[in-house]
Amino acid sequence: MLGLVEIIFLYTTLAFILALAVPFNGVLVRLRANYNPKGLQLDAEGTAVPHTGPVVKTYFAMFRRVYRLEGIPGLFKGLMPTVIQTFAVTIFVILFVDTEKPRHSKYRAPDSGILGTLFYAILMLIISLPNTILTNRSVTTPVKLGYFNVMHALRVLLTPTELKKPWIIYLTPGLMAAQVLHILIIVLVLGPLRRWLIPEFSEASPTLEDVSVVRVVLYTVVAVVITALITPLEVIATRLSIQRNHASAEYNSVQQEVDGDAEPVEDYGGDEEVIGHEADPYLGLADCAKRVIHEEGVMALYRAWWLTFLGIWGNAFF
């Protein structure tokens, strides 16, 4: 059990990391959620018209666009749900996970054996999925959300049906499937290969004396293959997470209607939104993958793949 000084140091470090991570994660969510068709579209009369939304294909181009349109406050959208999830997961891992080196990340769960790690990862998915949805929607919405006005934020981010029946968000088409596949690849494939190739870094106090360069190179190859498998799942999960359930017919799947007696909302400046949206909802994981490839090209499923690779590779050593 950690002492008071260690706990204070831990949460101070987490606060510093979040101050850096939230803006970069928000840009990543926007980049992967951005709808950028490669061809012409048809209007209501069947006439071909060019796409009029933002054409942003790189991470740093999206970063500049967010800063230009929404400023510093826009870079910190999604801060509150991220803070809540991070601190809650940290407390859970410290108190309940029996391991010499407690850790939790997207690409490496606490080492508690394959079955234990798989159970932990699925449990954390069930607990954190609503928060992930709220985070991604708060990042991509053009509406300004206060940090402490919870009910107003929920009315903006969730449809009336989702507010009345919160469990519906678990039934978001394809989202749970994408997340579970992601977990299975990490826990059943990446984890065992990491422990086999570089077992030194699974110890509480790893030493570099016995580290084999050849094994590190082999693990790097494994990281490349895993990146190729899970980056599309991450892009698809991002698209599906911002897709609202049971939205009214006059709104598209990623816009939220505001009741007539609701409080007025304030948007980030101008009529120009940071990202473009697909009007027609995706029907599931396979439908999302097929339509993204057909409409935007296969490389749209690999946006910011290098960040996924760095996450996989770095989490093995640090």
CSV table of C-alpha atoms in Angstrom, one decimal:
chain,number,residue,atom,x,y,z
A,1,MET,CA,0.0,0.0,0.0
A,2,LEU,CA,1.3,3.4,-0.9
A,3,GLY,CA,2.0,6.0,1.8
A,4,LEU,CA,0.7,9.5,1.9
A,5,VAL,CA,3.8,11.0,0.4
A,6,GLU,CA,3.7,8.5,-2.5
A,7,ILE,CA,0.0,9.1,-3.1
A,8,ILE,CA,0.5,12.9,-3.2
A,9,PHE,CA,3.5,12.5,-5.6
A,10,LEU,CA,1.5,10.1,-7.8
A,11,TYR,CA,-1.5,12.4,-8.2
A,12,THR,CA,0.7,15.4,-8.8
A,13,THR,CA,2.4,13.5,-11.5
A,14,LEU,CA,-0.9,12.4,-13.0
A,15,ALA,CA,-2.1,16.0,-13.0
A,16,PHE,CA,1.0,17.1,-14.9
A,17,ILE,CA,0.6,14.2,-17.4
A,18,LEU,CA,-3.0,15.0,-18.0
A,19,ALA,CA,-2.2,18.7,-18.7
A,20,LEU,CA,0.0,17.4,-21.5
A,21,ALA,CA,-2.1,14.4,-22.6
A,22,VAL,CA,-5.6,15.9,-22.9
A,23,PRO,CA,-4.8,18.3,-25.7
A,24,PHE,CA,-2.9,15.7,-27.7
A,25,ASN,CA,-5.6,13.1,-27.2
A,26,GLY,CA,-8.3,15.5,-28.2
A,27,VAL,CA,-6.6,16.3,-31.4
A,28,LEU,CA,-6.2,12.5,-32.1
A,29,VAL,CA,-9.9,12.0,-31.5
A,30,ARG,CA,-10.8,14.8,-33.9
A,31,LEU,CA,-8.4,13.5,-36.6
A,32,ARG,CA,-9.8,10.0,-36.5
A,33,ALA,CA,-13.4,11.2,-36.3
A,34,ASN,CA,-13.1,13.7,-39.2
A,35,TYR,CA,-15.1,12.7,-42.3
A,36,ASN,CA,-13.0,13.4,-45.4
A,37,PRO,CA,-14.5,11.7,-48.5
A,38,LYS,CA,-12.2,11.3,-51.4
A,39,GLY,CA,-14.8,11.7,-54.2
A,40,LEU,CA,-17.8,13.7,-55.2
A,41,GLN,CA,-21.1,13.4,-53.3
A,42,LEU,CA,-24.7,13.5,-54.5
A,43,ASP,CA,-27.1,16.2,-53.4
A,44,ALA,CA,-30.9,15.7,-52.9
A,45,GLU,CA,-31.4,16.0,-56.7
A,46,GLY,CA,-28.7,13.4,-57.5
A,47,THR,CA,-26.3,16.0,-58.8
A,48,ALA,CA,-22.6,15.4,-58.1
A,49,VAL,CA,-21.1,18.1,-55.8
A,50,PRO,CA,-17.7,18.3,-54.2
A,51,HIS,CA,-17.2,17.8,-50.5
A,52,THR,CA,-17.3,21.1,-48.7
A,53,GLY,CA,-16.0,20.0,-45.3
A,54,PRO,CA,-12.5,20.4,-43.9
A,55,VAL,CA,-9.7,18.4,-45.6
A,56,VAL,CA,-7.3,17.6,-42.8
A,57,LYS,CA,-5.1,14.5,-43.2
A,58,THR,CA,-2.3,14.8,-40.6
A,59,TYR,CA,-2.1,15.1,-36.9
A,60,PHE,CA,-0.3,18.4,-36.7
A,61,ALA,CA,-2.6,19.9,-39.3
A,62,MET,CA,-5.5,19.0,-37.1
A,63,PHE,CA,-3.7,20.5,-34.1
A,64,ARG,CA,-3.2,23.8,-35.9
A,65,ARG,CA,-6.9,23.8,-37.0
A,66,VAL,CA,-8.2,23.2,-33.5
A,67,TYR,CA,-6.0,26.0,-32.1
A,68,ARG,CA,-7.1,28.4,-34.8
A,69,LEU,CA,-10.8,27.8,-34.5
A,70,GLU,CA,-11.2,27.0,-30.8
A,71,GLY,CA,-8.0,28.3,-29.1
A,72,ILE,CA,-6.6,26.9,-25.9
A,73,PRO,CA,-10.0,26.1,-24.4
A,74,GLY,CA,-10.7,23.9,-27.4
A,75,LEU,CA,-7.5,21.9,-26.8
A,76,PHE,CA,-8.7,21.1,-23.3
A,77,LYS,CA,-12.2,19.8,-24.3
A,78,GLY,CA,-12.8,16.5,-22.6
A,79,LEU,CA,-10.7,17.4,-19.6
A,80,MET,CA,-13.3,16.6,-16.8
A,81,PRO,CA,-14.3,13.0,-18.0
A,82,THR,CA,-10.6,12.2,-18.6
A,83,VAL,CA,-9.7,13.4,-15.1
A,84,ILE,CA,-12.5,11.4,-13.5
A,85,GLN,CA,-11.6,8.2,-15.4
A,86,THR,CA,-7.9,8.5,-14.8
A,87,PHE,CA,-8.1,9.1,-11.1
A,88,ALA,CA,-10.7,6.4,-10.6
A,89,VAL,CA,-8.8,3.8,-12.5
A,90,THR,CA,-5.6,4.7,-10.6
A,91,ILE,CA,-7.3,4.2,-7.2
A,92,PHE,CA,-8.8,0.9,-8.4
A,93,VAL,CA,-5.4,-0.5,-9.6
A,94,ILE,CA,-3.6,0.6,-6.4
A,95,LEU,CA,-6.3,-0.9,-4.1
A,96,PHE,CA,-7.4,-4.1,-5.9
A,97,VAL,CA,-4.8,-5.3,-8.4
A,98,ASP,CA,-2.3,-7.7,-6.9
A,99,THR,CA,0.8,-7.2,-8.9
A,100,GLU,CA,4.3,-6.0,-8.1
A,101,LYS,CA,4.2,-3.4,-10.8
A,102,PRO,CA,0.7,-1.9,-11.0
A,103,ARG,CA,-0.1,-0.2,-14.2
A,104,HIS,CA,-2.9,0.5,-16.5
A,105,SER,CA,-2.8,1.8,-20.1
A,106,LYS,CA,-4.5,1.2,-23.4
A,107,TYR,CA,-1.8,-1.1,-24.5
A,108,ARG,CA,-0.7,-2.8,-21.3
A,109,ALA,CA,-2.9,-3.9,-18.4
A,110,PRO,CA,-1.6,-5.1,-15.0
A,111,ASP,CA,0.2,-8.4,-15.3
A,112,SER,CA,-2.0,-10.9,-13.5
A,113,GLY,CA,-1.8,-13.8,-15.8
A,114,ILE,CA,-3.7,-14.1,-19.1
A,115,LEU,CA,-7.1,-14.9,-17.6
A,116,GLY,CA,-6.8,-12.3,-14.8
A,117,THR,CA,-5.6,-9.6,-17.2
A,118,LEU,CA,-8.4,-10.4,-19.6
A,119,PHE,CA,-11.0,-10.3,-16.8
A,120,TYR,CA,-9.6,-7.0,-15.6
A,121,ALA,CA,-9.5,-5.5,-19.1
A,122,ILE,CA,-13.1,-6.5,-19.9
A,123,LEU,CA,-14.3,-5.2,-16.5
A,124,MET,CA,-12.5,-1.8,-17.1
A,125,LEU,CA,-14.1,-1.7,-20.5
A,126,ILE,CA,-17.6,-2.0,-19.1
A,127,ILE,CA,-16.8,0.6,-16.4
A,128,SER,CA,-15.1,3.1,-18.7
A,129,LEU,CA,-17.1,2.8,-21.9
A,130,PRO,CA,-19.7,5.5,-20.9
A,131,ASN,CA,-16.9,7.8,-19.9
A,132,THR,CA,-15.0,7.2,-23.2
A,133,ILE,CA,-18.2,8.0,-25.1
A,134,LEU,CA,-18.7,11.2,-23.2
A,135,THR,CA,-15.1,12.2,-23.6
A,136,ASN,CA,-15.1,11.7,-27.4
A,137,ARG,CA,-18.4,13.5,-27.8
A,138,SER,CA,-17.3,16.4,-25.7
A,139,VAL,CA,-14.1,16.7,-27.8
A,140,THR,CA,-16.0,16.7,-31.1
A,141,THR,CA,-19.0,18.8,-30.2
A,142,PRO,CA,-18.9,22.5,-31.2
A,143,VAL,CA,-20.8,23.5,-28.1
A,144,LYS,CA,-19.0,25.0,-25.2
A,145,LEU,CA,-19.4,22.9,-22.1
A,146,GLY,CA,-18.7,24.2,-18.6
A,147,TYR,CA,-16.3,22.1,-16.5
A,148,PHE,CA,-18.8,21.7,-13.6
A,149,ASN,CA,-22.2,22.1,-15.2
A,150,VAL,CA,-22.8,18.3,-15.4
A,151,MET,CA,-26.5,18.2,-16.3
A,152,HIS,CA,-26.1,20.8,-19.1
A,153,ALA,CA,-23.2,18.8,-20.6
A,154,LEU,CA,-25.2,15.5,-20.4
A,155,ARG,CA,-28.1,17.1,-22.2
A,156,VAL,CA,-25.8,18.3,-25.0
A,157,LEU,CA,-23.8,15.1,-25.3
A,158,LEU,CA,-26.6,12.5,-25.0
A,159,THR,CA,-29.9,12.1,-26.8
A,160,PRO,CA,-33.1,12.1,-24.7
A,161,THR,CA,-33.4,8.3,-25.1
A,162,GLU,CA,-29.8,7.9,-23.9
A,163,LEU,CA,-30.6,10.1,-20.9
A,164,LYS,CA,-33.7,8.1,-20.0
A,165,LYS,CA,-32.1,4.7,-20.7
A,166,PRO,CA,-28.3,5.0,-20.2
A,167,TRP,CA,-27.6,1.4,-20.8
A,168,ILE,CA,-28.4,2.0,-24.5
A,169,ILE,CA,-24.9,3.4,-25.0
A,170,TYR,CA,-23.6,-0.1,-24.5
A,171,LEU,CA,-25.6,-1.1,-27.5
A,172,THR,CA,-24.1,1.5,-29.8
A,173,PRO,CA,-23.7,-0.5,-33.1
A,174,GLY,CA,-20.3,-2.1,-33.3
A,175,LEU,CA,-18.6,-0.1,-30.5
A,176,MET,CA,-18.4,-2.9,-28.0
A,177,ALA,CA,-17.3,-5.4,-30.6
A,178,ALA,CA,-14.4,-3.0,-31.7
A,179,GLN,CA,-13.3,-2.5,-28.1
A,180,VAL,CA,-13.4,-6.2,-27.2
A,181,LEU,CA,-11.4,-7.2,-30.3
A,182,HIS,CA,-8.9,-4.5,-29.3
A,183,ILE,CA,-8.6,-6.1,-25.8
A,184,LEU,CA,-8.3,-9.6,-27.2
A,185,ILE,CA,-5.4,-8.6,-29.4
A,186,ILE,CA,-3.6,-6.8,-26.6
A,187,VAL,CA,-4.1,-9.4,-23.9
A,188,LEU,CA,-3.9,-12.6,-25.9
A,189,VAL,CA,-1.3,-11.7,-28.5
A,190,LEU,CA,0.7,-8.7,-27.6
A,191,GLY,CA,1.0,-9.4,-23.8
A,192,PRO,CA,2.4,-13.0,-24.1
A,193,LEU,CA,4.8,-12.0,-26.9
A,194,ARG,CA,6.0,-9.1,-24.9
A,195,ARG,CA,6.6,-11.2,-21.8
A,196,TRP,CA,8.4,-13.9,-23.9
A,197,LEU,CA,10.6,-11.5,-25.9
A,198,ILE,CA,11.5,-9.0,-23.2
A,199,PRO,CA,10.7,-10.6,-19.9
A,200,GLU,CA,13.1,-8.2,-18.1
A,201,PHE,CA,10.6,-5.4,-18.5
A,202,SER,CA,7.9,-7.3,-16.8
A,203,GLU,CA,9.7,-7.2,-13.5
A,204,ALA,CA,9.2,-4.6,-10.8
A,205,SER,CA,12.8,-3.3,-11.2
A,206,PRO,CA,14.0,-4.1,-14.7
A,207,THR,CA,17.7,-4.1,-15.4
A,208,LEU,CA,19.3,-3.5,-18.8
A,209,GLU,CA,22.3,-5.9,-18.3
A,210,ASP,CA,20.6,-8.9,-19.8
A,211,VAL,CA,18.5,-7.2,-22.4
A,212,SER,CA,19.0,-8.6,-25.9
A,213,VAL,CA,19.1,-6.2,-28.8
A,214,VAL,CA,17.8,-8.9,-31.1
A,215,ARG,CA,14.8,-9.5,-28.8
A,216,VAL,CA,14.1,-5.8,-28.7
A,217,VAL,CA,14.2,-5.7,-32.5
A,218,LEU,CA,11.8,-8.7,-32.7
A,219,TYR,CA,9.4,-7.0,-30.3
A,220,THR,CA,9.5,-3.9,-32.5
A,221,VAL,CA,8.4,-6.0,-35.5
A,222,VAL,CA,5.6,-7.4,-33.3
A,223,ALA,CA,4.6,-3.9,-32.4
A,224,VAL,CA,4.4,-3.0,-36.1
A,225,VAL,CA,2.1,-6.0,-36.8
A,226,ILE,CA,-0.1,-5.2,-33.8
A,227,THR,CA,-0.3,-1.6,-34.9
A,228,ALA,CA,-1.5,-2.7,-38.3
A,229,LEU,CA,-4.2,-4.7,-36.6
A,230,ILE,CA,-5.5,-2.4,-33.9
A,231,THR,CA,-5.2,1.1,-35.5
A,232,PRO,CA,-8.3,0.5,-37.7
A,233,LEU,CA,-10.2,-0.7,-34.6
A,234,GLU,CA,-9.3,2.5,-32.8
A,235,VAL,CA,-10.4,4.6,-35.7
A,236,ILE,CA,-13.7,2.7,-36.0
A,237,ALA,CA,-14.3,2.9,-32.3
A,238,THR,CA,-13.8,6.6,-32.4
A,239,ARG,CA,-16.3,7.0,-35.2
A,240,LEU,CA,-18.9,4.8,-33.5
A,241,SER,CA,-18.5,6.4,-30.1
A,242,ILE,CA,-19.6,9.8,-31.3
A,243,GLN,CA,-22.6,8.3,-33.1
A,244,ARG,CA,-25.7,9.0,-31.0
A,245,ASN,CA,-28.4,6.4,-30.4
A,246,HIS,CA,-32.0,7.1,-31.3
A,247,ALA,CA,-31.3,10.7,-32.6
A,248,SER,CA,-34.3,12.4,-34.1
A,249,ALA,CA,-34.8,12.0,-37.8
A,250,GLU,CA,-34.2,15.7,-38.6
A,251,TYR,CA,-30.7,15.5,-37.1
A,252,ASN,CA,-27.8,13.5,-38.3
A,253,SER,CA,-26.2,10.8,-36.1
A,254,VAL,CA,-23.6,13.0,-34.5
A,255,GLN,CA,-25.6,16.2,-33.8
A,256,GLN,CA,-27.7,16.7,-30.8
A,257,GLU,CA,-31.1,18.3,-30.7
A,258,VAL,CA,-31.9,20.9,-28.0
A,259,ASP,CA,-35.3,20.9,-26.5
A,260,GLY,CA,-37.3,24.1,-26.9
A,261,ASP,CA,-37.2,25.0,-23.2
A,262,ALA,CA,-33.6,24.1,-22.8
A,263,GLU,CA,-31.0,26.7,-21.8
A,264,PRO,CA,-29.2,28.4,-24.7
A,265,VAL,CA,-25.9,26.9,-25.9
A,266,GLU,CA,-22.8,28.7,-26.9
A,267,ASP,CA,-20.7,27.4,-29.7
A,268,TYR,CA,-17.0,27.9,-30.3
A,269,GLY,CA,-16.5,30.9,-32.6
A,270,GLY,CA,-17.8,31.1,-36.2
A,271,ASP,CA,-19.9,28.9,-38.4
A,272,GLU,CA,-16.9,26.7,-39.3
A,273,GLU,CA,-16.7,23.4,-37.4
A,274,VAL,CA,-13.3,21.7,-36.7
A,275,ILE,CA,-14.3,18.4,-38.3
A,276,GLY,CA,-16.7,17.1,-40.8
A,277,HIS,CA,-19.3,14.4,-40.0
A,278,GLU,CA,-20.8,11.5,-41.9
A,279,ALA,CA,-24.6,12.2,-42.0
A,280,ASP,CA,-25.7,8.6,-42.3
A,281,PRO,CA,-25.1,6.5,-39.2
A,282,TYR,CA,-22.8,3.5,-39.4
A,283,LEU,CA,-24.7,0.2,-38.8
A,284,GLY,CA,-21.8,-1.6,-37.1
A,285,LEU,CA,-18.1,-2.4,-37.1
A,286,ALA,CA,-18.0,-4.1,-40.5
A,287,ASP,CA,-20.3,-1.4,-42.1
A,288,CYS,CA,-18.1,1.4,-40.7
A,289,ALA,CA,-14.9,-0.3,-42.0
A,290,LYS,CA,-16.4,-0.9,-45.4
A,291,ARG,CA,-17.8,2.7,-45.8
A,292,VAL,CA,-14.6,4.3,-44.6
A,293,ILE,CA,-12.5,2.4,-47.1
A,294,HIS,CA,-15.0,3.0,-49.9
A,295,GLU,CA,-15.6,6.7,-49.2
A,296,GLU,CA,-12.3,7.9,-47.7
A,297,GLY,CA,-9.7,5.3,-48.6
A,298,VAL,CA,-8.0,2.6,-46.6
A,299,MET,CA,-5.5,5.0,-45.1
A,300,ALA,CA,-8.3,6.8,-43.3
A,301,LEU,CA,-8.3,3.7,-41.0
A,302,TYR,CA,-4.6,4.3,-40.2
A,303,ARG,CA,-4.7,7.9,-39.2
A,304,ALA,CA,-2.0,8.7,-36.6
A,305,TRP,CA,-0.9,5.1,-36.7
A,306,TRP,CA,2.5,6.2,-35.5
A,307,LEU,CA,0.9,7.3,-32.1
A,308,THR,CA,-0.5,3.8,-31.7
A,309,PHE,CA,2.9,2.3,-32.5
A,310,LEU,CA,4.6,4.5,-30.0
A,311,GLY,CA,2.0,3.6,-27.4
A,312,ILE,CA,2.6,-0.1,-27.9
A,313,TRP,CA,6.3,0.1,-28.1
A,314,GLY,CA,6.8,2.6,-25.2
A,315,ASN,CA,4.4,0.8,-22.8
A,316,ALA,CA,6.7,-2.3,-23.0
A,317,PHE,CA,9.6,-0.5,-21.5
A,318,PHE,CA,8.2,2.3,-19.3
